[in-house]
Tab-separated table of C-alpha atoms and ligand atoms in Angstrom:
chain	number	residue	atom	x	y	z
G	1298	MET	CA	87.095	121.846	119.522
G	1299	THR	CA	88.456	122.716	122.958
G	1300	LYS	CA	85.230	123.928	124.556
G	1301	ALA	CA	81.703	122.651	124.306
G	1302	THR	CA	79.777	124.548	121.637
G	1303	TRP	CA	77.044	125.413	124.131
G	1304	PHE	CA	79.469	127.085	126.534
G	1305	ASP	CA	80.030	130.821	126.110
G	1306	THR	CA	83.594	131.233	127.360
G	1307	SER	CA	83.107	134.943	128.090
G	1308	ILE	CA	81.264	133.919	131.248
G	1309	GLU	CA	83.884	131.411	132.424
G	1310	ASN	CA	86.042	133.692	134.569
G	1311	SER	CA	83.049	135.105	136.411
G	1312	LEU	CA	81.831	131.615	137.232
G	1313	LEU	CA	85.302	130.548	138.362
G	1314	GLU	CA	85.621	133.607	140.580
G	1315	HIS	CA	82.144	133.292	142.044
G	1316	VAL	CA	82.626	131.781	145.485
G	1317	SER	CA	79.636	132.184	147.749
G	1318	PRO	CA	78.754	129.919	150.689
G	1319	GLU	CA	75.032	130.565	149.981
G	1320	ASP	CA	75.341	129.077	146.501
G	1321	GLU	CA	77.017	125.814	147.454
G	1322	GLN	CA	73.874	123.854	146.608
G	1323	GLY	CA	73.747	125.093	143.017
G	1324	TYR	CA	72.763	128.290	141.186
G	1325	PHE	CA	71.518	129.468	137.790
G	1326	VAL	CA	73.124	132.154	135.603
G	1327	TYR	CA	71.578	133.763	132.510
G	1328	GLN	CA	73.838	135.489	129.984
G	1329	LEU	CA	71.749	138.516	129.024
G	1330	ASP	CA	74.110	139.976	126.393
G	1331	ALA	CA	74.037	136.684	124.515
G	1332	LEU	CA	70.269	136.483	124.948
G	1333	LYS	CA	69.817	139.991	123.519
G	1334	ALA	CA	71.920	139.177	120.461
G	1335	HIS	CA	70.037	135.922	119.897
G	1336	LEU	CA	66.610	137.586	120.179
G	1337	ALA	CA	67.637	140.372	117.807
G	1338	ALA	CA	68.576	137.727	115.234
G	1339	LEU	CA	65.176	136.027	115.668
G	1340	GLN	CA	63.454	139.356	115.010
G	1341	GLN	CA	65.308	139.971	111.727
G	1342	GLN	CA	62.320	138.907	109.628
G	1343	ASP	CA	58.822	140.050	108.789
G	1344	VAL	CA	57.110	136.695	108.324
G	1345	ILE	CA	56.058	135.797	111.872
G	1346	LYS	CA	55.000	137.559	115.020
G	1347	LEU	CA	56.937	136.263	118.018
G	1348	TRP	CA	55.589	135.651	121.495
G	1349	PHE	CA	57.592	134.386	124.453
G	1350	ALA	CA	56.122	131.362	126.248
G	1351	VAL	CA	56.696	132.602	129.806
G	1352	LYS	CA	56.597	129.068	131.229
G	1353	ALA	CA	60.100	128.524	129.830
G	1354	ASN	CA	61.585	131.127	132.183
G	1355	PRO	CA	59.515	133.666	134.120
G	1356	LEU	CA	62.447	135.489	135.776
G	1357	SER	CA	61.886	139.272	135.742
G	1358	LYS	CA	65.162	140.042	133.946
G	1359	ILE	CA	64.425	137.479	131.258
G	1360	ILE	CA	60.950	138.917	130.635
G	1361	GLN	CA	62.413	142.443	130.501
G	1362	THR	CA	65.002	141.347	127.937
G	1363	LEU	CA	62.319	139.768	125.742
G	1364	ASP	CA	60.182	142.874	126.138
G	1365	CYS	CA	63.055	145.075	124.891
G	1366	ALA	CA	63.518	142.702	121.951
G	1367	GLY	CA	59.915	143.262	120.858
G	1368	PHE	CA	58.425	139.939	121.924
G	1369	ASP	CA	54.883	139.765	123.299
G	1370	PHE	CA	53.955	137.256	126.009
G	1371	ASP	CA	52.112	133.948	126.172
G	1372	VAL	CA	50.985	133.300	129.753
G	1373	ALA	CA	49.397	130.095	130.983
G	1374	SER	CA	48.429	131.017	134.543
G	1375	ALA	CA	47.431	133.908	136.780
G	1376	GLY	CA	50.920	133.819	138.300
G	1377	GLU	CA	52.598	134.238	134.907
G	1378	LEU	CA	50.228	137.106	134.063
G	1379	THR	CA	51.024	138.891	137.337
G	1380	GLN	CA	54.746	138.488	136.709
G	1381	VAL	CA	54.542	139.835	133.143
G	1382	LEU	CA	52.398	142.814	134.162
G	1383	ALA	CA	54.794	143.516	137.045
G	1384	GLN	CA	57.529	144.111	134.448
G	1385	GLY	CA	55.461	146.949	132.942
G	1386	VAL	CA	54.160	144.998	129.943
G	1387	ASP	CA	50.789	146.255	128.699
G	1388	PRO	CA	48.065	143.561	128.981
G	1389	SER	CA	47.175	144.134	125.307
G	1390	ARG	CA	50.486	142.361	124.568
G	1391	VAL	CA	49.500	139.214	126.450
G	1392	LEU	CA	48.112	136.000	125.027
G	1393	ASN	CA	46.499	133.432	127.334
G	1394	THR	CA	46.951	129.728	126.548
G	1395	GLY	CA	46.376	126.605	128.657
G	1396	PRO	CA	43.795	123.876	129.182
G	1397	ALA	CA	42.787	124.879	132.739
G	1398	LYS	CA	41.089	128.246	132.298
G	1399	SER	CA	38.093	128.478	134.587
G	1400	LYS	CA	35.370	131.075	134.001
G	1401	LYS	CA	36.715	132.884	137.075
G	1402	GLN	CA	40.211	133.046	135.595
G	1403	LEU	CA	38.911	134.224	132.226
G	1404	ALA	CA	36.939	136.978	133.971
G	1405	ALA	CA	40.013	138.051	135.951
G	1406	PHE	CA	42.181	138.140	132.802
G	1407	ILE	CA	39.583	140.222	130.921
G	1408	LYS	CA	39.333	142.574	133.899
G	1409	GLN	CA	43.110	143.019	133.850
G	1410	GLY	CA	43.027	143.971	130.161
G	1411	VAL	CA	44.040	140.749	128.397
G	1412	ARG	CA	42.354	140.634	124.994
G	1413	THR	CA	43.881	137.638	123.207
G	1414	PHE	CA	42.972	134.068	124.114
G	1415	VAL	CA	43.720	130.610	122.834
G	1416	VAL	CA	40.580	128.709	123.766
G	1417	GLU	CA	40.952	124.977	124.444
G	1418	SER	CA	37.393	123.721	125.092
G	1419	LEU	CA	33.763	124.448	124.296
G	1420	ASN	CA	33.302	125.549	127.915
G	1421	GLN	CA	36.163	128.060	127.659
G	1422	LEU	CA	34.572	129.509	124.534
G	1423	THR	CA	31.119	129.829	126.120
G	1424	TRP	CA	32.525	131.252	129.357
G	1425	LEU	CA	34.676	133.821	127.569
G	1426	ASN	CA	31.699	135.019	125.539
G	1427	GLU	CA	29.614	135.272	128.733
G	1428	VAL	CA	32.376	137.097	130.623
G	1429	VAL	CA	32.658	139.751	127.913
G	1430	LEU	CA	28.871	140.268	127.926
G	1431	GLU	CA	28.746	140.336	131.741
G	1432	GLN	CA	31.556	142.877	131.996
G	1433	GLU	CA	29.821	144.997	129.331
G	1434	LEU	CA	32.992	145.638	127.345
G	1435	SER	CA	32.522	147.858	124.327
G	1436	SER	CA	30.913	145.719	121.614
G	1437	GLY	CA	32.699	147.387	118.660
G	1438	GLU	CA	34.305	144.849	116.330
G	1439	ALA	CA	37.787	146.249	117.048
G	1440	ASP	CA	37.332	145.934	120.825
G	1441	LYS	CA	36.230	142.324	120.913
G	1442	PRO	CA	38.746	139.902	122.412
G	1443	LYS	CA	40.639	137.969	119.750
G	1444	VAL	CA	40.112	134.239	120.041
G	1445	LEU	CA	42.086	131.391	118.514
G	1446	LEU	CA	40.709	127.866	118.808
G	1447	ARG	CA	43.290	125.263	119.768
G	1448	VAL	CA	43.123	122.234	117.518
G	1449	GLN	CA	44.544	118.801	118.318
G	1450	LEU	CA	45.186	116.760	115.205
G	1451	GLN	CA	45.946	113.068	114.992
G	1452	TRP	CA	48.806	111.808	112.929
G	1453	HIS	CA	49.872	108.546	111.456
G	1454	GLU	CA	53.489	109.047	112.455
G	1455	GLY	CA	52.795	107.638	115.921
G	1456	GLU	CA	55.341	109.626	117.923
G	1457	LYS	CA	54.941	110.739	121.530
G	1458	ASN	CA	56.567	113.655	123.297
G	1459	PRO	CA	55.917	115.805	126.388
G	1460	LEU	CA	53.310	117.813	124.498
G	1461	GLY	CA	51.520	114.751	123.263
G	1462	GLY	CA	52.702	114.328	119.701
G	1463	ASN	CA	50.305	111.668	118.589
G	1464	SER	CA	48.833	110.819	122.003
G	1465	LEU	CA	45.576	112.252	123.324
G	1466	THR	CA	46.093	115.288	125.595
G	1467	PRO	CA	43.900	118.006	127.152
G	1468	PHE	CA	45.467	120.616	124.841
G	1469	GLY	CA	42.662	121.820	122.590
G	1470	LEU	CA	40.015	119.784	120.804
G	1471	SER	CA	39.720	117.591	117.748
G	1472	VAL	CA	38.471	119.026	114.475
G	1473	SER	CA	35.232	117.064	114.843
G	1474	GLU	CA	34.500	118.644	118.262
G	1475	TRP	CA	35.183	122.169	116.963
G	1476	GLN	CA	32.950	121.481	113.995
G	1477	ASN	CA	29.986	121.560	116.395
G	1478	ILE	CA	30.249	125.331	116.754
G	1479	HIS	CA	29.611	128.298	114.503
G	1480	VAL	CA	31.425	131.568	115.135
G	1481	ASP	CA	28.148	133.520	114.919
G	1482	SER	CA	27.034	131.893	118.185
G	1483	TYR	CA	29.686	133.897	120.080
G	1484	PRO	CA	28.899	137.506	119.162
G	1485	ALA	CA	31.065	139.043	121.896
G	1486	LEU	CA	34.230	137.440	120.518
G	1487	ALA	CA	36.346	137.921	117.412
G	1488	ILE	CA	37.076	134.271	116.626
G	1489	CYS	CA	39.740	134.811	114.028
G	1490	GLY	CA	42.397	132.143	114.287
G	1491	LEU	CA	43.515	128.608	114.992
G	1492	HIS	CA	46.297	127.388	117.235
G	1493	ILE	CA	48.041	124.092	116.797
G	1494	PHE	CA	51.027	122.809	118.700
G	1495	GLN	CA	51.662	119.268	119.826
G	1496	TRP	CA	55.253	118.446	118.876
G	1497	GLY	CA	58.123	119.206	121.252
G	1498	ASN	CA	61.843	119.770	120.676
G	1499	MET	CA	61.852	119.300	116.914
G	1500	LEU	CA	65.384	119.348	115.477
G	1501	SER	CA	64.690	118.792	111.802
G	1502	ASN	CA	63.659	121.653	109.511
G	1503	GLU	CA	62.351	119.115	107.015
G	1504	LYS	CA	60.153	117.347	109.554
G	1505	MET	CA	58.758	120.597	110.952
G	1506	PHE	CA	57.949	121.821	107.472
G	1507	SER	CA	56.303	118.533	106.638
G	1508	LEU	CA	54.141	118.619	109.799
G	1509	TRP	CA	53.227	122.282	109.271
G	1510	SER	CA	52.339	121.583	105.638
G	1511	GLN	CA	50.058	118.693	106.585
G	1512	MET	CA	48.198	120.943	109.018
G	1513	ILE	CA	47.079	123.491	106.443
G	1514	SER	CA	44.208	121.713	104.789
G	1515	PRO	CA	42.499	120.314	107.959
G	1516	LEU	CA	42.772	123.760	109.530
G	1517	THR	CA	41.498	125.784	106.576
G	1518	ASP	CA	38.673	123.255	106.089
G	1519	LEU	CA	37.716	123.610	109.744
G	1520	ALA	CA	37.732	127.410	109.548
G	1521	ASN	CA	35.462	127.306	106.505
G	1522	SER	CA	33.038	124.867	108.078
G	1523	ILE	CA	32.466	126.987	111.210
G	1524	GLY	CA	32.175	130.316	109.406
G	1525	MET	CA	35.564	131.681	110.486
G	1526	THR	CA	37.754	133.922	108.396
G	1527	LEU	CA	41.149	132.448	109.183
G	1528	ASP	CA	43.263	135.550	109.816
G	1529	ILE	CA	45.744	134.108	112.289
G	1530	LEU	CA	47.546	130.792	112.543
G	1531	ASP	CA	49.536	130.167	115.717
G	1532	LEU	CA	51.988	127.266	115.393
G	1533	GLY	CA	53.051	127.313	119.050
G	1534	GLY	CA	56.576	126.416	120.129
G	1535	GLY	CA	58.386	123.115	119.758
G	1536	LEU	CA	61.496	124.426	118.005
G	1537	GLY	CA	64.209	122.212	119.394
G	1538	ILE	CA	67.521	122.463	121.203
G	1539	ASP	CA	70.265	119.891	120.651
G	1540	TYR	CA	70.428	118.852	124.319
G	1541	LEU	CA	72.112	115.539	123.519
G	1542	GLY	CA	74.725	116.989	121.173
G	1543	VAL	CA	73.660	114.873	118.224
G	1544	GLY	CA	74.809	117.645	115.894
G	1545	GLN	CA	71.350	118.440	114.582
G	1546	THR	CA	70.160	122.022	114.940
G	1547	LEU	CA	67.418	124.037	113.315
G	1548	SER	CA	68.277	126.733	110.821
G	1549	TRP	CA	66.333	129.915	111.618
G	1550	PRO	CA	66.585	131.298	108.046
G	1551	ARG	CA	65.168	127.963	106.814
G	1552	ILE	CA	62.312	128.183	109.328
G	1553	ILE	CA	61.494	131.689	108.105
G	1554	ALA	CA	61.581	130.594	104.468
G	1555	ASP	CA	59.385	127.568	105.266
G	1556	LEU	CA	56.926	129.654	107.251
G	1557	ALA	CA	56.650	132.165	104.407
G	1558	VAL	CA	55.427	129.236	102.301
G	1559	ILE	CA	52.982	128.104	105.030
G	1560	LYS	CA	51.697	131.657	105.385
G	1561	ALA	CA	51.071	132.005	101.658
G	1562	LYS	CA	49.479	128.562	101.324
G	1563	SER	CA	47.159	128.998	104.297
G	1564	GLY	CA	46.240	132.521	103.206
G	1565	VAL	CA	46.440	133.936	106.739
G	1566	LYS	CA	47.273	137.555	107.499
G	1567	GLU	CA	49.396	136.689	110.518
G	1568	LEU	CA	51.504	133.723	111.505
G	1569	TRP	CA	52.458	133.463	115.187
G	1570	LEU	CA	54.993	131.412	117.152
G	1571	GLU	CA	55.266	131.287	120.949
G	1572	LEU	CA	58.873	130.363	121.566
G	1573	GLY	CA	60.034	128.902	124.839
G	1574	ARG	CA	63.304	126.985	124.705
G	1575	PHE	CA	64.375	128.252	121.279
G	1576	ALA	CA	64.323	131.787	122.671
G	1577	VAL	CA	66.000	131.323	126.052
G	1578	ALA	CA	67.524	127.852	126.611
G	1579	GLU	CA	71.025	128.606	125.423
G	1580	CYS	CA	71.499	131.744	127.537
G	1581	GLY	CA	71.280	129.779	130.795
G	1582	TYR	CA	73.713	127.759	132.904
G	1583	TYR	CA	73.400	125.835	136.118
G	1584	VAL	CA	76.453	125.451	138.359
G	1585	VAL	CA	76.652	122.804	141.069
G	1586	PRO	CA	79.460	121.250	143.144
G	1587	VAL	CA	80.375	117.576	143.368
G	1588	VAL	CA	79.900	116.316	146.941
G	1589	ASP	CA	80.976	112.705	146.527
G	1590	ARG	CA	82.628	110.330	144.098
G	1591	LYS	CA	82.513	106.574	144.285
G	1592	MET	CA	82.834	103.359	142.286
G	1593	ASN	CA	79.747	101.180	142.486
G	1594	TYR	CA	79.460	97.855	140.623
G	1595	ASP	CA	82.112	99.022	138.151
G	1596	GLN	CA	80.351	102.317	137.494
G	1597	GLU	CA	81.887	105.644	138.463
G	1598	GLN	CA	79.303	107.762	140.231
G	1599	LEU	CA	79.319	111.444	141.151
G	1600	VAL	CA	76.853	112.727	143.725
G	1601	LEU	CA	76.052	116.414	143.291
G	1602	ALA	CA	74.830	118.940	145.846
G	1603	ALA	CA	71.574	119.183	143.891
G	1604	GLY	CA	69.894	117.233	141.133
G	1605	ILE	CA	66.288	117.131	140.034
G	1606	ASN	CA	65.355	119.369	142.970
G	1607	HIS	CA	66.904	122.126	140.814
G	1608	LEU	CA	66.783	120.581	137.317
G	1609	LEU	CA	63.914	118.163	136.838
G	1610	ARG	CA	63.806	118.087	133.059
G	1611	PRO	CA	66.243	115.174	132.465
G	1612	ALA	CA	64.093	112.895	134.633
G	1613	ILE	CA	60.877	113.594	132.753
G	1614	THR	CA	62.206	113.778	129.220
G	1615	GLU	CA	65.221	111.442	129.385
G	1616	GLN	CA	67.169	114.284	127.770
G	1617	THR	CA	70.199	115.327	129.778
G	1618	PHE	CA	71.518	118.855	129.837
G	1619	PRO	CA	75.118	118.956	128.534
G	1620	VAL	CA	77.804	119.336	131.202
G	1621	GLN	CA	81.412	120.392	131.587
G	1622	ILE	CA	83.766	120.825	134.527
G	1623	LEU	CA	84.314	124.401	135.673
G	1624	ARG	CA	88.120	124.459	135.722
G	1625	ALA	CA	90.510	127.190	134.600
G	1626	GLY	CA	92.065	126.335	131.258
G	1627	PHE	CA	89.987	123.176	130.838
G	1628	SER	CA	90.079	121.638	127.401
G	1629	ALA	CA	88.473	118.282	126.662
G	1630	GLU	CA	91.108	117.665	123.988
G	1631	ASN	CA	93.961	117.680	126.512
G	1632	THR	CA	92.123	115.865	129.269
G	1633	THR	CA	91.442	112.213	129.887
G	1634	MET	CA	87.676	111.970	129.994
G	1635	GLN	CA	85.426	109.204	131.214
G	1636	ALA	CA	81.726	108.588	131.690
G	1637	PHE	CA	80.131	109.142	135.083
G	1638	ASP	CA	76.630	108.639	136.370
G	1639	LEU	CA	75.567	112.002	137.811
G	1640	HIS	CA	73.205	111.766	140.766
G	1641	GLY	CA	71.507	114.339	142.964
G	1642	PRO	CA	70.737	114.167	146.697
G	1643	LEU	CA	67.111	113.008	146.657
G	1644	CYS	CA	66.079	109.560	147.850
G	1645	THR	CA	64.812	108.425	144.477
G	1646	SER	CA	66.632	106.768	141.611
G	1647	MET	CA	64.932	109.347	139.372
G	1648	ASP	CA	67.351	111.918	140.740
G	1649	LYS	CA	69.891	111.507	137.969
G	1650	LEU	CA	71.172	114.233	135.661
G	1651	GLY	CA	72.712	111.835	133.184
G	1652	HIS	CA	75.532	109.528	132.174
G	1653	LEU	CA	78.007	112.053	130.886
G	1654	HIS	CA	81.692	112.524	130.124
G	1655	LEU	CA	83.853	114.488	132.544
G	1656	PRO	CA	87.581	114.558	133.390
G	1657	ALA	CA	88.759	111.278	134.907
G	1658	ASP	CA	90.457	113.191	137.745
G	1659	ILE	CA	87.319	115.072	138.804
G	1660	ASP	CA	87.097	115.297	142.566
G	1661	VAL	CA	84.877	116.267	145.470
G	1662	GLY	CA	84.537	120.060	145.554
G	1663	ASP	CA	84.901	120.514	141.780
G	1664	LYS	CA	82.037	122.378	140.172
G	1665	LEU	CA	80.055	121.343	137.116
G	1666	VAL	CA	78.340	123.700	134.711
G	1667	PHE	CA	75.297	122.480	132.797
G	1668	GLY	CA	74.221	124.171	129.564
G	1669	TYR	CA	70.879	125.035	127.909
G	1670	CYS	CA	69.420	125.716	131.363
G	1671	GLY	CA	67.799	129.020	130.410
G	1672	ALA	CA	64.527	127.216	129.727
G	1673	TYR	CA	62.615	124.753	131.885
G	1674	GLY	CA	65.180	124.970	134.688
G	1675	PHE	CA	64.457	126.772	137.950
G	1676	THR	CA	60.647	126.714	137.722
G	1677	GLU	CA	60.370	123.229	136.232
G	1678	SER	CA	62.048	121.527	139.170
G	1679	MET	CA	60.899	119.812	142.374
G	1680	PRO	CA	62.680	121.953	144.959
G	1681	PHE	CA	60.835	120.969	148.134
G	1682	PHE	CA	61.526	117.246	148.384
G	1683	LEU	CA	64.005	116.501	151.194
G	1684	CYS	CA	64.016	120.142	152.313
G	1685	HIS	CA	66.939	121.365	150.253
G	1686	GLU	CA	67.736	124.954	149.331
G	1687	LEU	CA	66.001	126.860	146.558
G	1688	ALA	CA	68.634	127.776	143.975
G	1689	ALA	CA	69.857	131.326	143.483
G	1690	GLU	CA	69.451	133.010	140.101
G	1691	TYR	CA	71.972	135.445	138.613
G	1692	VAL	CA	72.220	137.417	135.420
G	1693	TYR	CA	75.486	138.145	133.636
G	1694	GLN	CA	75.591	141.400	131.706
G	1695	ASP	CA	78.404	143.762	130.654
G	1696	GLY	CA	80.880	141.453	132.385
G	1697	ILE	CA	79.108	141.589	135.743
G	1698	LEU	CA	77.360	138.820	137.624
G	1699	THR	CA	74.322	140.182	139.504
G	1700	GLN	CA	72.105	138.248	141.849
G	1701	VAL	CA	68.377	138.462	141.049
G	1702	ARG	CA	67.184	135.858	143.541
G	1703	ALA	CA	69.151	134.737	146.587
G	1704	ALA	CA	69.315	131.049	147.498
G	1705	GLN	CA	66.751	130.253	150.167
G	1706	PRO	CA	66.999	127.625	152.894
G	1707	ALA	CA	64.191	125.162	153.572
G	1708	SER	CA	63.157	127.266	156.576
G	1709	SER	CA	61.902	129.899	154.099
G	1710	TYR	CA	59.158	127.594	152.845
G	1711	LEU	CA	58.562	125.067	155.624
G	1712	ALA	CA	55.683	125.667	158.013
O	2732	LIG	C1	50.958	126.660	124.382
O	2732	LIG	C2	52.443	126.595	124.389
O	2732	LIG	N1	53.127	127.427	123.596
O	2732	LIG	C3	54.479	127.430	123.569
O	2732	LIG	C4	55.209	126.571	124.369
O	2732	LIG	C5	56.715	126.633	124.311
O	2732	LIG	O1	57.262	125.493	123.808
O	2732	LIG	P1	58.825	125.403	123.470
O	2732	LIG	O2	59.560	125.580	124.719
O	2732	LIG	O3	58.978	124.075	122.872
O	2732	LIG	O4	59.123	126.506	122.488
O	2732	LIG	C6	54.530	125.663	125.191
O	2732	LIG	C7	55.285	124.699	126.017
O	2732	LIG	O5	54.778	123.834	126.670
O	2732	LIG	C8	53.110	125.683	125.204
O	2732	LIG	O6	52.424	124.842	126.002
């Protein structure tokens, strides 16, 4: 192997040729042709309906590409809804998830035409029912907003992850809390499904299938006990990316085969997934120059122009993004490599992008390219600390690099 498996070499020349003083503090690039091909492959099935979890990457061009690929959109805030609607997506193709929906937000979403909600508390359910009655929407069965109740199960496997895993989170409610309701008490709503998602970045088909299988009976029992016909089961996201290069990746055909089994066993009409990283992570790259190199207590350190101000995820998940030097003709096989600590410019030891292998002769001014940055990159960072630049965002399509967002200096956001 001469190139990292995550690196699409067709983009290499464009990145090498891209010299722009405005982008010297780091920029993102999304490979739209590769994204299109990947999404088309995900849609080659008739088992699940696919939504895109906009939180993974809300850039206009990314949303447009998912729209063309037939994905609908899971939004978790008013800002995400505005961005999706601004791309010309009809609100009937929007699903609203998230634990912080106020009655005011629910009313605004209904007013804007959103008709599918994942409800995460008893208050949300009551408020949504009230909002529909107050806005005097047509009361025909077909016009009622579709509601899925988000369920948080507890497991014996005792694992934690950013979405909770086995720890208590604000995402949804326990079965015993939901058992206090009956669907007939909410006549303005079509309560027709359950949503469950609490495991992040799963890399094992077997483990996912096992977790999904264990969910069926508590969920169907719950539906029965509250008078719900369980038409829809939404299994969220959580399909993993091999950030650490451990050689474990999910097989999509296996997922489809497994989900066909889950669909049949649960007896639902529709099975939904809201994909974030599995849809968009691998189309994205982040490029950043090295500004200093030093030896410190026997450890080689590289200081980069930006770190967690542009890419926070490694600090909160302890999962690094893979990296490679951006150098014409680079091949790891023919290069002496060594491990470096990669630090950003912020005054916190958290600002570290990893302990990763790079050429031993790497020098100040060389550029690094990080992979899998199409998800949870630009908008999951902490860009304001120390008044650095906001990163630029580019798309690469038909061999052309096009800027979508220019880099912005601190003066653009400081008051
Ligand atoms: C409700 C919901 N759905 C889907 C996702 C996407 O998850 P992933 O990126 O693991 O696919 C998230 C991520 O936090 C989420 O909160």
